[in-house]
Amino acid sequence: MSIDLKQLKYFLAVAEEKSFSRAAERLHISQPPLSQQIMKLESELGVKLFARTTRTFELTVAGKALMAEASELLAKMRMTIDTIRQIDRGEVGRLRVGIVGSAMWGPIPSLLEQFQTMYPRVTWTLHESGPNVQYEAL
């Protein structure tokens, strides 16, 4: 079985638009390749996803189930891609900050607060120690 994300994206467009022609417009493709991908998806799954008549169609029970599952899957995929990009930009992760005790009386608390606002998905921990210990830790 070789179902790909493109097929699921195409299927969702048809299911949401309730029209092959509107789905093709939305996807910026012509209708024949869209229909071919839907038929290929049905063949791969071994089920009919749409109950077709001459002018209309509706989702079968299997089609409704796939619509729900595919929506979740594609949303998860988009979130995963966003997270990976955020990690690459340093917007997700862990930060360990070494400070000397007196630094907490200066600008450090407000800087950490600003940092947390700008990068809410970065967790940070403070490690208080003397300058020599911090130098060795680097």
JSON list of C-alpha atoms in Angstrom, two decimals:
[
{"chain": "A", "resi": 1, "resn": "MET", "atom": "CA", "xyz": [0.00, 0.00, 0.00]},
{"chain": "A", "resi": 2, "resn": "SER", "atom": "CA", "xyz": [1.46, 3.36, -0.96]},
{"chain": "A", "resi": 3, "resn": "ILE", "atom": "CA", "xyz": [-0.85, 6.18, 0.08]},
{"chain": "A", "resi": 4, "resn": "ASP", "atom": "CA", "xyz": [0.83, 9.56, 0.19]},
{"chain": "A", "resi": 5, "resn": "LEU", "atom": "CA", "xyz": [-0.01, 12.87, 1.82]},
{"chain": "A", "resi": 6, "resn": "LYS", "atom": "CA", "xyz": [-0.84, 14.44, -1.55]},
{"chain": "A", "resi": 7, "resn": "GLN", "atom": "CA", "xyz": [-3.62, 11.91, -2.09]},
{"chain": "A", "resi": 8, "resn": "LEU", "atom": "CA", "xyz": [-5.04, 12.66, 1.35]},
{"chain": "A", "resi": 9, "resn": "LYS", "atom": "CA", "xyz": [-4.83, 16.40, 0.68]},
{"chain": "A", "resi": 10, "resn": "TYR", "atom": "CA", "xyz": [-6.67, 15.91, -2.62]},
{"chain": "A", "resi": 11, "resn": "PHE", "atom": "CA", "xyz": [-9.29, 13.70, -0.97]},
{"chain": "A", "resi": 12, "resn": "LEU", "atom": "CA", "xyz": [-9.93, 16.29, 1.74]},
{"chain": "A", "resi": 13, "resn": "ALA", "atom": "CA", "xyz": [-10.29, 19.06, -0.82]},
{"chain": "A", "resi": 14, "resn": "VAL", "atom": "CA", "xyz": [-12.94, 17.09, -2.71]},
{"chain": "A", "resi": 15, "resn": "ALA", "atom": "CA", "xyz": [-14.73, 16.09, 0.51]},
{"chain": "A", "resi": 16, "resn": "GLU", "atom": "CA", "xyz": [-14.72, 19.66, 1.86]},
{"chain": "A", "resi": 17, "resn": "GLU", "atom": "CA", "xyz": [-15.66, 21.35, -1.41]},
{"chain": "A", "resi": 18, "resn": "LYS", "atom": "CA", "xyz": [-18.23, 18.65, -2.26]},
{"chain": "A", "resi": 19, "resn": "SER", "atom": "CA", "xyz": [-17.17, 19.17, -5.85]},
{"chain": "A", "resi": 20, "resn": "PHE", "atom": "CA", "xyz": [-14.33, 17.80, -7.96]},
{"chain": "A", "resi": 21, "resn": "SER", "atom": "CA", "xyz": [-14.19, 20.97, -10.06]},
{"chain": "A", "resi": 22, "resn": "ARG", "atom": "CA", "xyz": [-14.07, 23.34, -7.05]},
{"chain": "A", "resi": 23, "resn": "ALA", "atom": "CA", "xyz": [-11.49, 21.09, -5.37]},
{"chain": "A", "resi": 24, "resn": "ALA", "atom": "CA", "xyz": [-9.37, 21.13, -8.53]},
{"chain": "A", "resi": 25, "resn": "GLU", "atom": "CA", "xyz": [-9.55, 24.94, -8.59]},
{"chain": "A", "resi": 26, "resn": "ARG", "atom": "CA", "xyz": [-8.61, 25.13, -4.92]},
{"chain": "A", "resi": 27, "resn": "LEU", "atom": "CA", "xyz": [-5.64, 22.82, -5.52]},
{"chain": "A", "resi": 28, "resn": "HIS", "atom": "CA", "xyz": [-4.61, 24.64, -8.72]},
{"chain": "A", "resi": 29, "resn": "ILE", "atom": "CA", "xyz": [-4.73, 21.47, -10.80]},
{"chain": "A", "resi": 30, "resn": "SER", "atom": "CA", "xyz": [-7.00, 20.23, -13.56]},
{"chain": "A", "resi": 31, "resn": "GLN", "atom": "CA", "xyz": [-9.84, 17.89, -12.75]},
{"chain": "A", "resi": 32, "resn": "PRO", "atom": "CA", "xyz": [-8.64, 14.70, -14.54]},
{"chain": "A", "resi": 33, "resn": "PRO", "atom": "CA", "xyz": [-5.46, 14.28, -12.43]},
{"chain": "A", "resi": 34, "resn": "LEU", "atom": "CA", "xyz": [-7.51, 14.94, -9.30]},
{"chain": "A", "resi": 35, "resn": "SER", "atom": "CA", "xyz": [-10.04, 12.26, -10.26]},
{"chain": "A", "resi": 36, "resn": "GLN", "atom": "CA", "xyz": [-7.19, 9.85, -11.06]},
{"chain": "A", "resi": 37, "resn": "GLN", "atom": "CA", "xyz": [-5.61, 10.39, -7.64]},
{"chain": "A", "resi": 38, "resn": "ILE", "atom": "CA", "xyz": [-8.95, 9.80, -5.89]},
{"chain": "A", "resi": 39, "resn": "MET", "atom": "CA", "xyz": [-9.48, 6.58, -7.88]},
{"chain": "A", "resi": 40, "resn": "LYS", "atom": "CA", "xyz": [-5.93, 5.49, -7.05]},
{"chain": "A", "resi": 41, "resn": "LEU", "atom": "CA", "xyz": [-6.57, 6.19, -3.36]},
{"chain": "A", "resi": 42, "resn": "GLU", "atom": "CA", "xyz": [-9.78, 4.17, -3.45]},
{"chain": "A", "resi": 43, "resn": "SER", "atom": "CA", "xyz": [-7.93, 1.35, -5.19]},
{"chain": "A", "resi": 44, "resn": "GLU", "atom": "CA", "xyz": [-5.10, 1.39, -2.64]},
{"chain": "A", "resi": 45, "resn": "LEU", "atom": "CA", "xyz": [-7.59, 1.31, 0.24]},
{"chain": "A", "resi": 46, "resn": "GLY", "atom": "CA", "xyz": [-9.87, -1.20, -1.44]},
{"chain": "A", "resi": 47, "resn": "VAL", "atom": "CA", "xyz": [-12.96, 0.87, -0.61]},
{"chain": "A", "resi": 48, "resn": "LYS", "atom": "CA", "xyz": [-15.22, 3.42, -2.26]},
{"chain": "A", "resi": 49, "resn": "LEU", "atom": "CA", "xyz": [-14.88, 6.82, -0.61]},
{"chain": "A", "resi": 50, "resn": "PHE", "atom": "CA", "xyz": [-17.66, 8.52, -2.56]},
{"chain": "A", "resi": 51, "resn": "ALA", "atom": "CA", "xyz": [-21.12, 7.29, -3.53]},
{"chain": "A", "resi": 52, "resn": "ARG", "atom": "CA", "xyz": [-21.44, 8.73, -7.04]},
{"chain": "A", "resi": 53, "resn": "THR", "atom": "CA", "xyz": [-24.49, 9.37, -9.18]},
{"chain": "A", "resi": 54, "resn": "THR", "atom": "CA", "xyz": [-24.52, 11.08, -12.57]},
{"chain": "A", "resi": 55, "resn": "ARG", "atom": "CA", "xyz": [-24.46, 14.59, -11.10]},
{"chain": "A", "resi": 56, "resn": "THR", "atom": "CA", "xyz": [-23.76, 14.36, -7.39]},
{"chain": "A", "resi": 57, "resn": "PHE", "atom": "CA", "xyz": [-21.78, 12.39, -4.89]},
{"chain": "A", "resi": 58, "resn": "GLU", "atom": "CA", "xyz": [-21.53, 12.04, -1.17]},
{"chain": "A", "resi": 59, "resn": "LEU", "atom": "CA", "xyz": [-19.08, 10.48, 1.21]},
{"chain": "A", "resi": 60, "resn": "THR", "atom": "CA", "xyz": [-19.53, 6.83, 2.05]},
{"chain": "A", "resi": 61, "resn": "VAL", "atom": "CA", "xyz": [-19.15, 5.69, 5.65]},
{"chain": "A", "resi": 62, "resn": "ALA", "atom": "CA", "xyz": [-15.52, 4.85, 4.84]},
{"chain": "A", "resi": 63, "resn": "GLY", "atom": "CA", "xyz": [-15.12, 8.28, 3.23]},
{"chain": "A", "resi": 64, "resn": "LYS", "atom": "CA", "xyz": [-16.45, 10.03, 6.35]},
{"chain": "A", "resi": 65, "resn": "ALA", "atom": "CA", "xyz": [-14.06, 8.04, 8.52]},
{"chain": "A", "resi": 66, "resn": "LEU", "atom": "CA", "xyz": [-11.13, 8.85, 6.24]},
{"chain": "A", "resi": 67, "resn": "MET", "atom": "CA", "xyz": [-12.08, 12.52, 6.23]},
{"chain": "A", "resi": 68, "resn": "ALA", "atom": "CA", "xyz": [-11.86, 12.68, 10.03]},
{"chain": "A", "resi": 69, "resn": "GLU", "atom": "CA", "xyz": [-8.62, 10.69, 10.21]},
{"chain": "A", "resi": 70, "resn": "ALA", "atom": "CA", "xyz": [-6.95, 12.47, 7.28]},
{"chain": "A", "resi": 71, "resn": "SER", "atom": "CA", "xyz": [-7.85, 15.89, 8.71]},
{"chain": "A", "resi": 72, "resn": "GLU", "atom": "CA", "xyz": [-6.15, 14.97, 11.98]},
{"chain": "A", "resi": 73, "resn": "LEU", "atom": "CA", "xyz": [-3.16, 13.46, 10.21]},
{"chain": "A", "resi": 74, "resn": "LEU", "atom": "CA", "xyz": [-2.56, 16.47, 7.97]},
{"chain": "A", "resi": 75, "resn": "ALA", "atom": "CA", "xyz": [-3.04, 18.88, 10.89]},
{"chain": "A", "resi": 76, "resn": "LYS", "atom": "CA", "xyz": [-0.47, 16.88, 12.88]},
{"chain": "A", "resi": 77, "resn": "MET", "atom": "CA", "xyz": [1.88, 16.95, 9.90]},
{"chain": "A", "resi": 78, "resn": "ARG", "atom": "CA", "xyz": [1.58, 20.74, 9.63]},
{"chain": "A", "resi": 79, "resn": "MET", "atom": "CA", "xyz": [2.24, 21.08, 13.37]},
{"chain": "A", "resi": 80, "resn": "THR", "atom": "CA", "xyz": [5.26, 18.80, 13.09]},
{"chain": "A", "resi": 81, "resn": "ILE", "atom": "CA", "xyz": [6.70, 20.85, 10.23]},
{"chain": "A", "resi": 82, "resn": "ASP", "atom": "CA", "xyz": [6.09, 24.08, 12.17]},
{"chain": "A", "resi": 83, "resn": "THR", "atom": "CA", "xyz": [7.80, 22.62, 15.25]},
{"chain": "A", "resi": 84, "resn": "ILE", "atom": "CA", "xyz": [10.82, 21.45, 13.26]},
{"chain": "A", "resi": 85, "resn": "ARG", "atom": "CA", "xyz": [11.18, 24.91, 11.72]},
{"chain": "A", "resi": 86, "resn": "GLN", "atom": "CA", "xyz": [10.84, 26.54, 15.15]},
{"chain": "A", "resi": 87, "resn": "ILE", "atom": "CA", "xyz": [13.52, 24.23, 16.53]},
{"chain": "A", "resi": 88, "resn": "ASP", "atom": "CA", "xyz": [15.79, 25.16, 13.64]},
{"chain": "A", "resi": 89, "resn": "ARG", "atom": "CA", "xyz": [15.26, 28.86, 14.43]},
{"chain": "A", "resi": 90, "resn": "GLY", "atom": "CA", "xyz": [15.97, 28.27, 18.13]},
{"chain": "A", "resi": 91, "resn": "GLU", "atom": "CA", "xyz": [12.37, 28.97, 19.15]},
{"chain": "A", "resi": 92, "resn": "VAL", "atom": "CA", "xyz": [11.91, 25.58, 20.84]},
{"chain": "A", "resi": 93, "resn": "GLY", "atom": "CA", "xyz": [14.27, 23.86, 23.21]},
{"chain": "A", "resi": 94, "resn": "ARG", "atom": "CA", "xyz": [16.15, 24.29, 26.46]},
{"chain": "A", "resi": 95, "resn": "LEU", "atom": "CA", "xyz": [18.42, 27.06, 27.66]},
{"chain": "A", "resi": 96, "resn": "ARG", "atom": "CA", "xyz": [20.68, 26.81, 30.68]},
{"chain": "A", "resi": 97, "resn": "VAL", "atom": "CA", "xyz": [21.82, 30.14, 32.08]},
{"chain": "A", "resi": 98, "resn": "GLY", "atom": "CA", "xyz": [24.71, 30.42, 34.51]},
{"chain": "A", "resi": 99, "resn": "ILE", "atom": "CA", "xyz": [24.61, 33.44, 36.82]},
{"chain": "A", "resi": 100, "resn": "VAL", "atom": "CA", "xyz": [26.32, 34.78, 39.88]},
{"chain": "A", "resi": 101, "resn": "GLY", "atom": "CA", "xyz": [23.98, 35.50, 42.77]},
{"chain": "A", "resi": 102, "resn": "SER", "atom": "CA", "xyz": [24.21, 39.28, 42.50]},
{"chain": "A", "resi": 103, "resn": "ALA", "atom": "CA", "xyz": [22.99, 39.16, 38.87]},
{"chain": "A", "resi": 104, "resn": "MET", "atom": "CA", "xyz": [19.45, 38.57, 40.10]},
{"chain": "A", "resi": 105, "resn": "TRP", "atom": "CA", "xyz": [19.44, 42.14, 41.42]},
{"chain": "A", "resi": 106, "resn": "GLY", "atom": "CA", "xyz": [20.21, 43.54, 37.96]},
{"chain": "A", "resi": 107, "resn": "PRO", "atom": "CA", "xyz": [18.46, 43.29, 34.61]},
{"chain": "A", "resi": 108, "resn": "ILE", "atom": "CA", "xyz": [18.45, 39.46, 34.45]},
{"chain": "A", "resi": 109, "resn": "PRO", "atom": "CA", "xyz": [14.89, 38.92, 35.80]},
{"chain": "A", "resi": 110, "resn": "SER", "atom": "CA", "xyz": [13.32, 41.35, 33.32]},
{"chain": "A", "resi": 111, "resn": "LEU", "atom": "CA", "xyz": [15.43, 39.96, 30.46]},
{"chain": "A", "resi": 112, "resn": "LEU", "atom": "CA", "xyz": [14.31, 36.42, 31.28]},
{"chain": "A", "resi": 113, "resn": "GLU", "atom": "CA", "xyz": [10.70, 37.58, 31.40]},
{"chain": "A", "resi": 114, "resn": "GLN", "atom": "CA", "xyz": [11.06, 39.21, 27.96]},
{"chain": "A", "resi": 115, "resn": "PHE", "atom": "CA", "xyz": [12.76, 36.09, 26.63]},
{"chain": "A", "resi": 116, "resn": "GLN", "atom": "CA", "xyz": [9.93, 33.89, 27.92]},
{"chain": "A", "resi": 117, "resn": "THR", "atom": "CA", "xyz": [7.38, 36.15, 26.22]},
{"chain": "A", "resi": 118, "resn": "MET", "atom": "CA", "xyz": [9.28, 36.04, 22.91]},
{"chain": "A", "resi": 119, "resn": "TYR", "atom": "CA", "xyz": [10.07, 32.31, 23.06]},
{"chain": "A", "resi": 120, "resn": "PRO", "atom": "CA", "xyz": [7.35, 30.56, 25.08]},
{"chain": "A", "resi": 121, "resn": "ARG", "atom": "CA", "xyz": [8.42, 27.11, 23.85]},
{"chain": "A", "resi": 122, "resn": "VAL", "atom": "CA", "xyz": [11.96, 27.45, 25.18]},
{"chain": "A", "resi": 123, "resn": "THR", "atom": "CA", "xyz": [12.37, 26.28, 28.76]},
{"chain": "A", "resi": 124, "resn": "TRP", "atom": "CA", "xyz": [15.21, 27.72, 30.76]},
{"chain": "A", "resi": 125, "resn": "THR", "atom": "CA", "xyz": [16.93, 26.98, 34.03]},
{"chain": "A", "resi": 126, "resn": "LEU", "atom": "CA", "xyz": [19.20, 29.18, 36.10]},
{"chain": "A", "resi": 127, "resn": "HIS", "atom": "CA", "xyz": [22.39, 27.80, 37.60]},
{"chain": "A", "resi": 128, "resn": "GLU", "atom": "CA", "xyz": [23.93, 29.96, 40.27]},
{"chain": "A", "resi": 129, "resn": "SER", "atom": "CA", "xyz": [27.66, 29.51, 40.75]},
{"chain": "A", "resi": 130, "resn": "GLY", "atom": "CA", "xyz": [30.88, 31.44, 40.88]},
{"chain": "A", "resi": 131, "resn": "PRO", "atom": "CA", "xyz": [32.67, 32.72, 37.76]},
{"chain": "A", "resi": 132, "resn": "ASN", "atom": "CA", "xyz": [35.35, 30.01, 37.84]},
{"chain": "A", "resi": 133, "resn": "VAL", "atom": "CA", "xyz": [32.77, 27.20, 37.95]},
{"chain": "A", "resi": 134, "resn": "GLN", "atom": "CA", "xyz": [30.83, 28.82, 35.08]},
{"chain": "A", "resi": 135, "resn": "TYR", "atom": "CA", "xyz": [33.99, 29.15, 33.01]},
{"chain": "A", "resi": 136, "resn": "GLU", "atom": "CA", "xyz": [34.75, 25.46, 33.52]},
{"chain": "A", "resi": 137, "resn": "ALA", "atom": "CA", "xyz": [31.16, 24.55, 32.60]},
{"chain": "A", "resi": 138, "resn": "LEU", "atom": "CA", "xyz": [31.58, 26.20, 29.21]}
]
